CSV table of C-alpha atoms and ligand atoms in Angstrom, one decimal:
chain,number,residue,atom,x,y,z
F,553,MET,CA,-53.0,74.3,153.3
F,554,ARG,CA,-51.5,74.6,149.8
F,555,ALA,CA,-47.8,74.3,149.1
F,556,PRO,CA,-46.6,75.6,152.4
F,557,SER,CA,-43.2,77.3,152.7
F,558,PRO,CA,-41.9,76.3,156.1
F,559,THR,CA,-40.1,79.6,156.6
F,560,LEU,CA,-42.2,82.6,157.4
F,561,ALA,CA,-42.1,85.5,154.9
F,562,VAL,CA,-41.1,87.8,157.7
F,563,HIS,CA,-38.0,85.6,158.1
F,564,GLY,CA,-37.2,85.6,154.4
F,565,GLY,CA,-39.4,82.7,153.3
F,566,ARG,CA,-41.7,82.6,150.3
F,567,PRO,CA,-45.0,84.3,151.2
F,568,VAL,CA,-48.3,82.5,151.0
F,569,ARG,CA,-49.6,84.9,148.4
F,570,ASP,CA,-47.8,86.0,145.3
F,571,GLU,CA,-46.8,89.7,145.8
F,572,ARG,CA,-48.1,90.5,142.3
F,573,CYS,CA,-51.6,89.4,143.2
F,574,PRO,CA,-53.4,92.7,144.2
F,575,TRP,CA,-56.0,93.1,147.0
F,576,PRO,CA,-59.0,95.3,146.5
F,577,VAL,CA,-58.3,99.0,146.9
F,578,TRP,CA,-60.4,101.3,149.1
F,579,PRO,CA,-62.4,103.5,148.5
F,580,VAL,CA,-64.3,102.1,145.5
F,581,ALA,CA,-66.0,104.9,143.6
F,582,ALA,CA,-69.7,104.0,142.9
F,583,PRO,CA,-70.8,104.1,139.3
F,584,GLY,CA,-72.7,107.3,139.8
F,585,ALA,CA,-70.0,109.1,141.9
F,586,SER,CA,-68.3,111.1,139.1
F,587,ALA,CA,-71.5,112.4,137.6
F,588,ALA,CA,-72.8,113.3,141.0
F,589,LEU,CA,-69.7,115.3,141.9
F,590,ASP,CA,-69.6,117.0,138.5
F,591,ALA,CA,-73.2,118.1,138.9
F,592,VAL,CA,-72.4,119.8,142.2
F,593,LEU,CA,-69.3,121.4,140.7
F,594,HIS,CA,-71.4,123.1,138.0
F,595,SER,CA,-74.5,123.8,140.2
F,596,GLY,CA,-73.4,127.0,141.8
F,597,SER,CA,-74.3,125.5,145.1
F,598,TRP,CA,-71.4,124.0,147.0
F,599,ALA,CA,-72.7,124.3,150.5
F,600,LEU,CA,-75.8,124.2,152.6
F,601,THR,CA,-75.2,127.8,153.2
F,602,SER,CA,-75.1,128.7,149.5
F,603,PRO,CA,-78.0,130.8,148.1
F,604,TYR,CA,-80.8,128.4,147.3
F,605,ARG,CA,-81.2,127.1,143.8
F,606,GLU,CA,-82.7,123.6,143.9
F,607,GLU,CA,-83.1,120.8,146.4
F,608,LEU,CA,-79.9,120.5,148.4
F,609,GLN,CA,-77.8,117.3,148.0
F,610,GLU,CA,-77.5,117.5,151.8
F,611,ARG,CA,-81.2,117.1,152.2
F,612,ARG,CA,-81.4,114.3,149.6
F,613,PHE,CA,-78.7,112.4,151.5
F,614,ALA,CA,-80.5,113.0,154.8
F,615,ARG,CA,-83.6,111.4,153.5
F,616,LYS,CA,-81.9,108.5,151.8
F,617,PHE,CA,-79.8,107.7,154.9
F,618,ALA,CA,-82.8,108.0,157.3
F,619,ASP,CA,-84.6,105.5,155.0
F,620,TYR,CA,-81.5,103.2,155.1
F,621,VAL,CA,-81.3,103.3,158.9
F,622,GLY,CA,-85.1,103.2,159.4
F,623,THR,CA,-85.3,106.4,161.4
F,624,GLU,CA,-87.6,109.4,160.9
F,625,HIS,CA,-84.7,111.9,160.8
F,626,CYS,CA,-81.1,112.3,159.8
F,627,VAL,CA,-78.9,115.4,160.3
F,628,PRO,CA,-75.7,115.1,158.2
F,629,THR,CA,-72.5,116.5,159.7
F,630,ASP,CA,-68.9,117.2,158.6
F,631,HIS,CA,-67.4,114.4,160.7
F,632,GLY,CA,-68.5,111.5,162.9
F,633,SER,CA,-66.9,113.3,165.9
F,634,SER,CA,-69.1,116.3,165.4
F,635,ALA,CA,-72.1,114.0,165.1
F,636,LEU,CA,-71.3,112.7,168.6
F,637,VAL,CA,-70.8,116.2,170.0
F,638,ILE,CA,-74.2,117.5,168.8
F,639,ALA,CA,-76.0,114.2,169.8
F,640,LEU,CA,-74.6,114.7,173.3
F,641,GLU,CA,-75.4,118.4,173.3
F,642,SER,CA,-79.0,117.6,172.3
F,643,LEU,CA,-79.5,115.7,175.6
F,644,GLY,CA,-79.4,118.9,177.6
F,645,LEU,CA,-77.1,117.5,180.3
F,646,ARG,CA,-75.4,119.6,182.9
F,647,TYR,CA,-71.7,120.7,182.6
F,648,ALA,CA,-69.4,117.8,183.7
F,649,ASP,CA,-72.0,115.1,183.9
F,650,PRO,CA,-70.4,111.7,183.5
F,651,VAL,CA,-70.8,109.7,180.3
F,652,LEU,CA,-69.9,106.0,180.1
F,653,VAL,CA,-67.6,105.2,177.1
F,654,PRO,CA,-66.1,101.8,176.4
F,655,ALA,CA,-62.3,101.7,176.7
F,656,LEU,CA,-61.9,100.0,173.3
F,657,THR,CA,-62.8,102.5,170.6
F,658,TRP,CA,-61.4,105.3,168.6
F,659,ALA,CA,-60.4,108.3,170.7
F,660,ALA,CA,-63.3,110.5,169.3
F,661,SER,CA,-65.9,108.5,171.2
F,662,ALA,CA,-64.4,110.0,174.3
F,663,THR,CA,-63.0,113.3,173.1
F,664,ALA,CA,-66.5,114.2,171.8
F,665,VAL,CA,-67.8,113.9,175.3
F,666,LEU,CA,-65.2,116.4,176.5
F,667,ARG,CA,-66.0,118.7,173.6
F,668,ALA,CA,-69.7,118.6,174.8
F,669,GLY,CA,-68.6,119.8,178.3
F,670,LEU,CA,-69.0,116.3,179.8
F,671,VAL,CA,-66.7,113.8,181.4
F,672,PRO,CA,-65.9,110.4,179.8
F,673,VAL,CA,-66.0,107.6,182.3
F,674,LEU,CA,-64.3,104.6,180.8
F,675,ALA,CA,-65.8,101.1,181.0
F,676,ASP,CA,-64.3,97.7,180.1
F,677,VAL,CA,-65.5,95.7,177.1
F,678,ASP,CA,-66.4,92.0,176.8
F,679,PRO,CA,-63.3,90.3,175.4
F,680,ALA,CA,-65.5,87.9,173.4
F,681,THR,CA,-67.3,90.6,171.5
F,682,GLY,CA,-65.1,93.7,171.9
F,683,CYS,CA,-68.2,95.7,172.9
F,684,LEU,CA,-69.6,97.2,176.1
F,685,ASP,CA,-71.5,94.5,178.1
F,686,PRO,CA,-74.7,95.7,179.8
F,687,SER,CA,-73.3,94.4,183.1
F,688,ALA,CA,-70.7,97.2,182.9
F,689,LEU,CA,-73.4,99.6,184.0
F,690,ALA,CA,-74.1,97.6,187.2
F,691,GLY,CA,-71.7,99.5,189.4
F,692,GLU,CA,-72.5,103.0,188.1
F,693,SER,CA,-74.9,105.4,189.9
F,694,GLU,CA,-74.6,108.9,188.3
F,695,LEU,CA,-74.5,108.6,184.5
F,696,GLY,CA,-75.9,111.3,182.2
F,697,ALA,CA,-75.5,109.1,179.1
F,698,VAL,CA,-73.9,106.0,177.7
F,699,ILE,CA,-72.1,105.9,174.4
F,700,ALA,CA,-72.7,102.4,173.1
F,701,VAL,CA,-70.0,101.8,170.5
F,702,HIS,CA,-70.4,99.1,167.8
F,703,TRP,CA,-66.8,97.9,167.5
F,704,ALA,CA,-65.0,96.6,164.5
F,705,CYS,CA,-67.7,94.2,163.2
F,706,ASN,CA,-69.8,93.6,166.2
F,707,MET,CA,-72.8,95.5,167.6
F,708,ALA,CA,-73.2,96.3,171.3
F,709,ASP,CA,-76.5,95.0,172.8
F,710,VAL,CA,-78.2,98.4,172.8
F,711,PRO,CA,-81.6,97.2,174.0
F,712,ALA,CA,-80.0,95.6,177.1
F,713,ILE,CA,-77.7,98.6,177.7
F,714,SER,CA,-80.8,100.9,177.4
F,715,ALA,CA,-82.6,98.7,180.0
F,716,ALA,CA,-79.7,99.0,182.4
F,717,ALA,CA,-79.2,102.7,181.7
F,718,SER,CA,-82.9,103.7,182.1
F,719,PRO,CA,-83.1,103.3,186.0
F,720,LEU,CA,-80.1,105.7,186.1
F,721,GLY,CA,-81.8,108.2,183.9
F,722,ALA,CA,-79.0,107.9,181.4
F,723,ALA,CA,-79.7,108.2,177.7
F,724,VAL,CA,-78.0,105.8,175.3
F,725,ILE,CA,-76.3,107.2,172.2
F,726,GLU,CA,-75.1,104.7,169.6
F,727,ASP,CA,-71.7,105.3,168.2
F,728,ALA,CA,-72.3,103.5,164.9
F,729,ALA,CA,-69.3,105.1,163.1
F,730,GLN,CA,-68.1,101.5,162.3
F,731,ALA,CA,-71.5,99.9,161.7
F,732,HIS,CA,-73.5,101.4,158.7
F,733,GLY,CA,-76.0,98.7,157.8
F,734,ALA,CA,-75.4,96.3,160.7
F,735,ARG,CA,-78.7,95.0,162.2
F,736,TRP,CA,-79.8,93.8,165.6
F,737,GLN,CA,-82.9,91.6,165.5
F,738,GLY,CA,-83.7,93.3,162.2
F,739,ARG,CA,-83.2,96.8,163.5
F,740,PRO,CA,-80.4,98.8,161.9
F,741,ALA,CA,-77.5,100.1,163.9
F,742,GLY,CA,-78.2,103.7,164.8
F,743,SER,CA,-82.0,103.2,165.2
F,744,LEU,CA,-81.9,101.6,168.6
F,745,GLY,CA,-80.7,104.4,170.9
F,746,VAL,CA,-82.1,107.9,171.4
F,747,ALA,CA,-79.7,109.0,168.6
F,748,GLY,CA,-77.2,107.1,166.4
F,749,CYS,CA,-74.0,108.7,165.2
F,750,PHE,CA,-72.1,107.7,162.0
F,751,SER,CA,-68.7,108.6,160.5
F,752,MET,CA,-68.2,108.8,156.7
F,753,GLN,CA,-64.5,109.3,157.0
F,754,HIS,CA,-62.3,107.7,154.3
F,755,SER,CA,-61.8,104.3,155.9
F,756,LYS,CA,-65.5,103.7,156.7
F,757,VAL,CA,-67.8,101.4,154.6
F,758,LEU,CA,-69.8,104.5,153.5
F,759,THR,CA,-67.5,107.4,152.9
F,760,CYS,CA,-67.1,110.8,151.2
F,761,GLY,CA,-63.6,111.4,152.6
F,762,GLU,CA,-64.8,113.3,155.7
F,763,GLY,CA,-68.4,113.3,156.8
F,764,GLY,CA,-70.9,112.1,159.4
F,765,ALA,CA,-74.5,112.0,160.4
F,766,VAL,CA,-76.9,111.7,163.4
F,767,VAL,CA,-80.1,109.8,163.1
F,768,THR,CA,-83.1,109.9,165.4
F,769,ASP,CA,-86.8,109.2,165.6
F,770,ASP,CA,-87.4,112.3,167.8
F,771,ALA,CA,-88.6,115.3,165.8
F,772,GLU,CA,-87.8,117.8,168.5
F,773,ARG,CA,-84.2,116.4,168.9
F,774,ALA,CA,-83.8,116.5,165.1
F,775,GLY,CA,-84.6,120.3,165.1
F,776,LEU,CA,-82.1,120.9,167.9
F,777,LEU,CA,-79.5,118.8,166.0
F,778,GLU,CA,-80.0,121.0,162.9
F,779,GLU,CA,-79.3,124.1,165.0
F,780,LEU,CA,-76.4,122.6,166.8
F,781,ARG,CA,-74.6,121.8,163.5
F,782,ALA,CA,-75.5,125.0,161.5
F,783,ASP,CA,-74.8,128.0,163.8
F,784,SER,CA,-78.3,127.9,165.4
F,785,ARG,CA,-80.1,127.7,162.1
F,786,ARG,CA,-82.7,125.2,160.8
F,787,TYR,CA,-83.9,124.4,157.3
F,788,ARG,CA,-86.6,126.7,155.9
F,789,GLU,CA,-89.9,124.9,155.1
F,790,ASP,CA,-90.2,126.8,151.8
F,791,PRO,CA,-86.7,127.9,150.7
F,792,VAL,CA,-86.7,130.9,148.2
F,793,ARG,CA,-84.5,130.8,145.2
F,794,GLY,CA,-81.4,133.1,145.7
F,795,GLU,CA,-81.9,133.2,149.5
F,796,LEU,CA,-80.3,131.2,152.3
F,797,PRO,CA,-82.2,127.9,152.8
F,798,LEU,CA,-81.7,128.3,156.6
F,799,ARG,CA,-83.5,130.4,159.1
F,800,GLU,CA,-82.1,131.7,162.4
F,801,SER,CA,-84.3,129.8,164.8
F,802,ALA,CA,-81.7,129.9,167.6
F,803,THR,CA,-83.5,127.9,170.3
F,804,THR,CA,-80.0,126.8,171.3
F,805,MET,CA,-76.5,127.9,170.3
F,806,GLY,CA,-74.8,125.9,167.6
F,807,ALA,CA,-71.5,125.7,165.7
F,808,ASN,CA,-70.7,125.0,162.0
F,809,PHE,CA,-70.5,121.2,161.5
F,810,CYS,CA,-72.2,121.2,158.1
F,811,LEU,CA,-71.5,118.6,155.4
F,812,SER,CA,-70.6,120.1,152.0
F,813,GLU,CA,-72.7,119.5,148.9
F,814,PHE,CA,-69.8,117.5,147.4
F,815,GLY,CA,-69.8,115.2,150.4
F,816,ALA,CA,-73.6,114.8,150.3
F,817,ALA,CA,-73.7,114.1,146.6
F,818,LEU,CA,-70.9,111.5,146.9
F,819,LEU,CA,-72.6,109.8,149.8
F,820,CYS,CA,-75.9,109.5,147.9
F,821,ALA,CA,-74.0,107.7,145.1
F,822,GLN,CA,-72.0,105.5,147.5
F,823,LEU,CA,-75.1,104.5,149.5
F,824,ASP,CA,-76.5,102.9,146.3
F,825,VAL,CA,-73.7,100.3,146.3
F,826,LEU,CA,-73.3,99.7,150.1
F,827,ASP,CA,-75.6,96.7,150.4
F,828,GLU,CA,-74.0,95.0,147.4
F,829,GLN,CA,-70.6,95.5,149.1
F,830,HIS,CA,-72.0,94.2,152.4
F,831,THR,CA,-73.1,91.0,150.6
F,832,ILE,CA,-69.6,90.4,149.2
F,833,ARG,CA,-67.8,91.2,152.4
F,834,ASN,CA,-70.1,89.1,154.6
F,835,ARG,CA,-69.9,86.1,152.2
F,836,ASN,CA,-66.1,86.2,152.3
F,837,TYR,CA,-66.1,86.7,156.1
F,838,ALA,CA,-68.3,83.5,156.4
F,839,THR,CA,-65.8,81.7,154.3
F,840,LEU,CA,-62.8,82.8,156.4
F,841,GLY,CA,-64.8,81.8,159.5
F,842,ARG,CA,-65.3,78.3,158.1
F,843,LEU,CA,-61.6,78.0,157.1
F,844,LEU,CA,-60.4,79.1,160.5
F,845,ALA,CA,-63.0,77.3,162.6
F,846,ASP,CA,-60.8,74.3,163.6
F,847,VAL,CA,-57.5,76.1,163.6
F,848,PRO,CA,-56.1,76.1,167.1
F,849,GLY,CA,-54.6,79.4,168.3
F,850,VAL,CA,-56.8,81.8,166.5
F,851,ARG,CA,-60.5,82.9,166.6
F,852,LEU,CA,-62.8,85.5,165.2
F,853,LEU,CA,-64.9,87.7,167.6
F,854,THR,CA,-68.0,86.1,169.0
F,855,ARG,CA,-71.1,87.4,167.3
F,856,ARG,CA,-74.2,87.6,169.4
F,857,PRO,CA,-77.1,85.6,167.7
F,858,ALA,CA,-79.3,88.8,168.0
F,859,GLN,CA,-77.0,90.5,165.5
F,860,ASP,CA,-78.6,89.3,162.2
F,861,ARG,CA,-76.5,91.4,159.8
F,862,LEU,CA,-72.8,92.2,160.0
F,863,SER,CA,-71.2,95.4,158.8
F,864,LEU,CA,-67.5,94.7,158.6
F,865,TYR,CA,-65.4,97.7,159.4
F,866,GLU,CA,-62.3,96.0,160.8
F,867,VAL,CA,-62.1,92.2,161.3
F,868,PRO,CA,-60.2,91.2,164.4
F,869,LEU,CA,-58.3,87.9,164.4
F,870,VAL,CA,-57.6,87.0,168.0
F,871,PHE,CA,-54.3,85.1,168.4
F,872,ASP,CA,-53.8,83.2,171.6
F,873,PRO,CA,-51.2,82.1,172.4
F,874,LEU,CA,-48.8,84.8,171.2
F,875,PRO,CA,-45.3,83.8,170.0
F,876,GLN,CA,-42.6,83.3,172.6
F,877,ASP,CA,-41.1,86.7,173.4
F,878,GLY,CA,-43.4,88.2,170.8
F,879,THR,CA,-46.5,90.4,170.6
F,880,ASN,CA,-49.5,90.9,168.3
F,881,VAL,CA,-47.4,93.6,166.6
F,882,TRP,CA,-45.1,90.9,165.4
F,883,VAL,CA,-48.1,88.7,164.4
F,884,ALA,CA,-49.5,91.6,162.4
F,885,THR,CA,-46.1,92.1,160.6
F,886,ALA,CA,-45.8,88.4,159.9
F,887,LEU,CA,-49.4,88.2,158.5
F,888,THR,CA,-48.8,91.3,156.3
F,889,ALA,CA,-45.6,89.7,155.0
F,890,GLU,CA,-47.4,86.5,154.0
F,891,THR,CA,-50.4,88.1,152.2
F,892,GLY,CA,-49.4,91.6,151.2
F,893,MET,CA,-52.6,92.9,152.9
F,894,ARG,CA,-51.9,95.2,155.8
F,895,ALA,CA,-52.7,93.7,159.2
F,896,TYR,CA,-52.4,95.8,162.3
F,897,PRO,CA,-52.9,95.7,166.0
F,898,PRO,CA,-55.8,97.6,167.7
F,899,ARG,CA,-55.0,100.9,169.4
F,900,PRO,CA,-54.4,100.7,173.1
F,901,PRO,CA,-57.5,101.1,175.4
F,902,LEU,CA,-58.4,104.7,176.0
F,903,SER,CA,-57.3,104.3,179.6
F,904,ARG,CA,-53.7,104.5,178.4
F,905,SER,CA,-54.2,106.3,175.0
F,906,HIS,CA,-52.1,109.5,174.5
F,907,LEU,CA,-54.9,110.7,172.2
F,908,LEU,CA,-57.2,111.1,175.2
F,909,ALA,CA,-55.4,113.8,177.2
F,910,PRO,CA,-57.8,116.5,178.5
F,911,TRP,CA,-55.1,118.0,180.7
F,912,ALA,CA,-53.3,119.0,177.4
F,913,LYS,CA,-55.9,121.8,176.9
F,914,PRO,CA,-56.1,124.5,179.4
F,915,THR,CA,-59.8,125.2,178.6
F,916,LEU,CA,-60.6,121.6,179.6
F,917,ALA,CA,-58.9,121.9,183.0
F,918,PRO,CA,-62.0,121.4,185.2
F,919,LEU,CA,-63.2,118.4,183.1
F,920,ALA,CA,-59.7,116.9,183.1
F,921,GLU,CA,-59.6,116.9,186.9
F,922,ARG,CA,-62.9,115.1,187.1
F,923,PHE,CA,-61.9,112.7,184.3
F,924,THR,CA,-58.9,111.7,186.4
F,925,GLN,CA,-61.1,111.3,189.5
F,926,TRP,CA,-63.8,109.3,187.8
F,927,ASN,CA,-61.4,106.9,186.1
F,928,ALA,CA,-59.0,106.2,189.0
F,929,GLY,CA,-58.9,102.5,190.0
F,930,ARG,CA,-60.9,101.2,187.0
F,931,ARG,CA,-59.8,98.0,185.3
F,932,PHE,CA,-59.9,97.3,181.6
F,933,ASP,CA,-58.9,93.6,181.4
F,934,GLY,CA,-61.2,92.8,178.4
F,935,ALA,CA,-59.9,95.8,176.4
F,936,GLU,CA,-56.3,95.1,177.4
F,937,TYR,CA,-56.7,91.4,176.3
F,938,LEU,CA,-58.0,92.4,172.8
F,939,SER,CA,-55.5,95.1,172.4
F,940,HIS,CA,-52.7,92.6,173.0
F,941,HIS,CA,-54.1,89.6,171.2
F,942,ALA,CA,-56.1,90.9,168.2
F,943,VAL,CA,-54.8,91.7,164.8
F,944,LEU,CA,-57.1,93.7,162.5
F,945,LEU,CA,-57.9,93.5,158.8
F,946,HIS,CA,-59.6,96.4,157.0
F,947,HIS,CA,-62.9,95.6,155.4
F,948,SER,CA,-61.5,96.1,151.9
F,949,ALA,CA,-59.7,92.8,152.4
F,950,PHE,CA,-63.1,91.2,152.1
F,951,LEU,CA,-64.3,92.9,149.0
F,952,GLY,CA,-62.5,90.4,146.6
F,953,THR,CA,-62.8,86.7,145.9
F,954,GLU,CA,-63.1,83.5,147.9
F,955,GLU,CA,-59.6,82.8,146.7
F,956,ASP,CA,-58.4,85.8,148.8
F,957,MET,CA,-59.9,84.1,151.9
F,958,PHE,CA,-58.0,80.9,151.1
F,959,ASP,CA,-54.8,82.9,151.0
F,960,MET,CA,-55.6,84.7,154.3
F,961,ALA,CA,-56.5,81.4,156.0
F,962,ASP,CA,-53.3,79.7,154.8
F,963,ALA,CA,-51.3,82.6,156.1
F,964,VAL,CA,-53.0,82.6,159.5
F,965,LYS,CA,-52.5,78.8,159.7
F,966,LYS,CA,-48.8,79.1,158.8
F,967,ILE,CA,-48.4,81.6,161.6
F,968,THR,CA,-50.3,79.7,164.2
F,969,LEU,CA,-48.3,76.5,163.4
F,970,TYR,CA,-45.1,78.5,163.9
F,971,ILE,CA,-46.4,79.9,167.2
F,972,ALA,CA,-47.5,76.4,168.4
F,973,ALA,CA,-44.1,75.0,167.6
F,974,GLY,CA,-42.8,77.4,170.4
F,975,ARG,CA,-40.5,79.3,168.1
F,976,PRO,CA,-39.5,82.8,169.0
F,977,ALA,CA,-40.8,85.9,167.1
B,2020,PLP,C1,-66.0,104.4,166.8
B,2020,PLP,C2,-65.8,105.7,166.2
B,2020,PLP,N1,-66.4,106.8,166.7
B,2020,PLP,C3,-66.1,108.0,166.2
B,2020,PLP,C4,-65.3,108.2,165.1
B,2020,PLP,C5,-65.1,109.6,164.6
B,2020,PLP,O1,-65.4,109.8,163.3
B,2020,PLP,P1,-64.7,110.9,162.4
B,2020,PLP,O2,-63.3,110.5,162.2
B,2020,PLP,O3,-65.5,111.0,161.2
B,2020,PLP,O4,-64.8,112.2,163.2
B,2020,PLP,C6,-64.7,107.1,164.5
B,2020,PLP,C7,-63.8,107.3,163.4
B,2020,PLP,O5,-62.9,106.4,163.2
B,2020,PLP,C8,-64.9,105.8,165.1
B,2020,PLP,O6,-64.3,104.7,164.6
């Protein structure tokens, strides 16, 4: 560790990193982004539902992203949450069927289940990986579906989860909102379940501010997904200039979850730089892993050997022990003070999240009752452990230099030494 200051910055000492030394900002506009947005601005076609002029950006992005994920089809949406809603709707389940959702994820993984008229049944996660373990399905008997969430920087073992779900007749949907470009035995996240859902919201590695997509290999499902996100309409095979490029196929009833042409054009540009960014982030993450490998009191999440490419969304640093009379909230504050890069604790497990409150909406009343029944008596020890011991760093912290990782490791070591000395928070 270089020139340590014995006093923590949070206690008024000199921080590890000079405050004037900036961290990378997020988002980073790709070289082609401005031109792509400008072209849409002057195109006279700002939406999928504009009179047709030329190939939609939305369709261009759908093709590019399907190629990236290695699936036959991609249906873009306005949000990752709506991607989950329509993916669930495309399964044709019955009202109030139970859907397994890991307890450690963003609230939308579960609220989307309710929006689709289904009941989220919460399952614990493996504290080593932060993801649903296939063994979590062992005690279940009645599932309609499983949402396999790829959490933070780790992928859930979708092939093993699918094998466990299959005897129950449950379909596996991947929530890959945090995993664009991650790979499991060479197969991209999103391509391993019956459908894969992505978020392109601001904080994600591929973003247009607000956006999403569902990918699938199933042509029939892709057609349904188109209708479910465009008020029961599908793309026309041969769109006519000046007319709507959608036809009212209406084999099911949809809603409007369409991605705008601005969002689609921006995503096309951003996708061109995603792999370059993955390379930088993953190199820096490997450096941080090496620097922290022998540091007692902190670890990175365990990565399953089958995951052969990482996509860092948030990087959990797991601190154990915690300081005397202190929490990971204190550790996050102390780490932020040392480096100037915001560190923050994970959200609480969904079992005690105030964001998952179906009883707050009268129209969800019958589902809320079943939600309470289904989730009574379940334990979430793995999710609780990570929510109390992890501190997260946003992926943008890994877009800079190796020097940044030295600073981060020095700051982590300073804090673990302080904790090991048995000093109070
Ligand atoms: C795991 C997960 N699922 C779903 C979503 C929802 O995506 P959106 O915010 O685009 O609706 C998010 C967004 O953070 C997420 O992290």
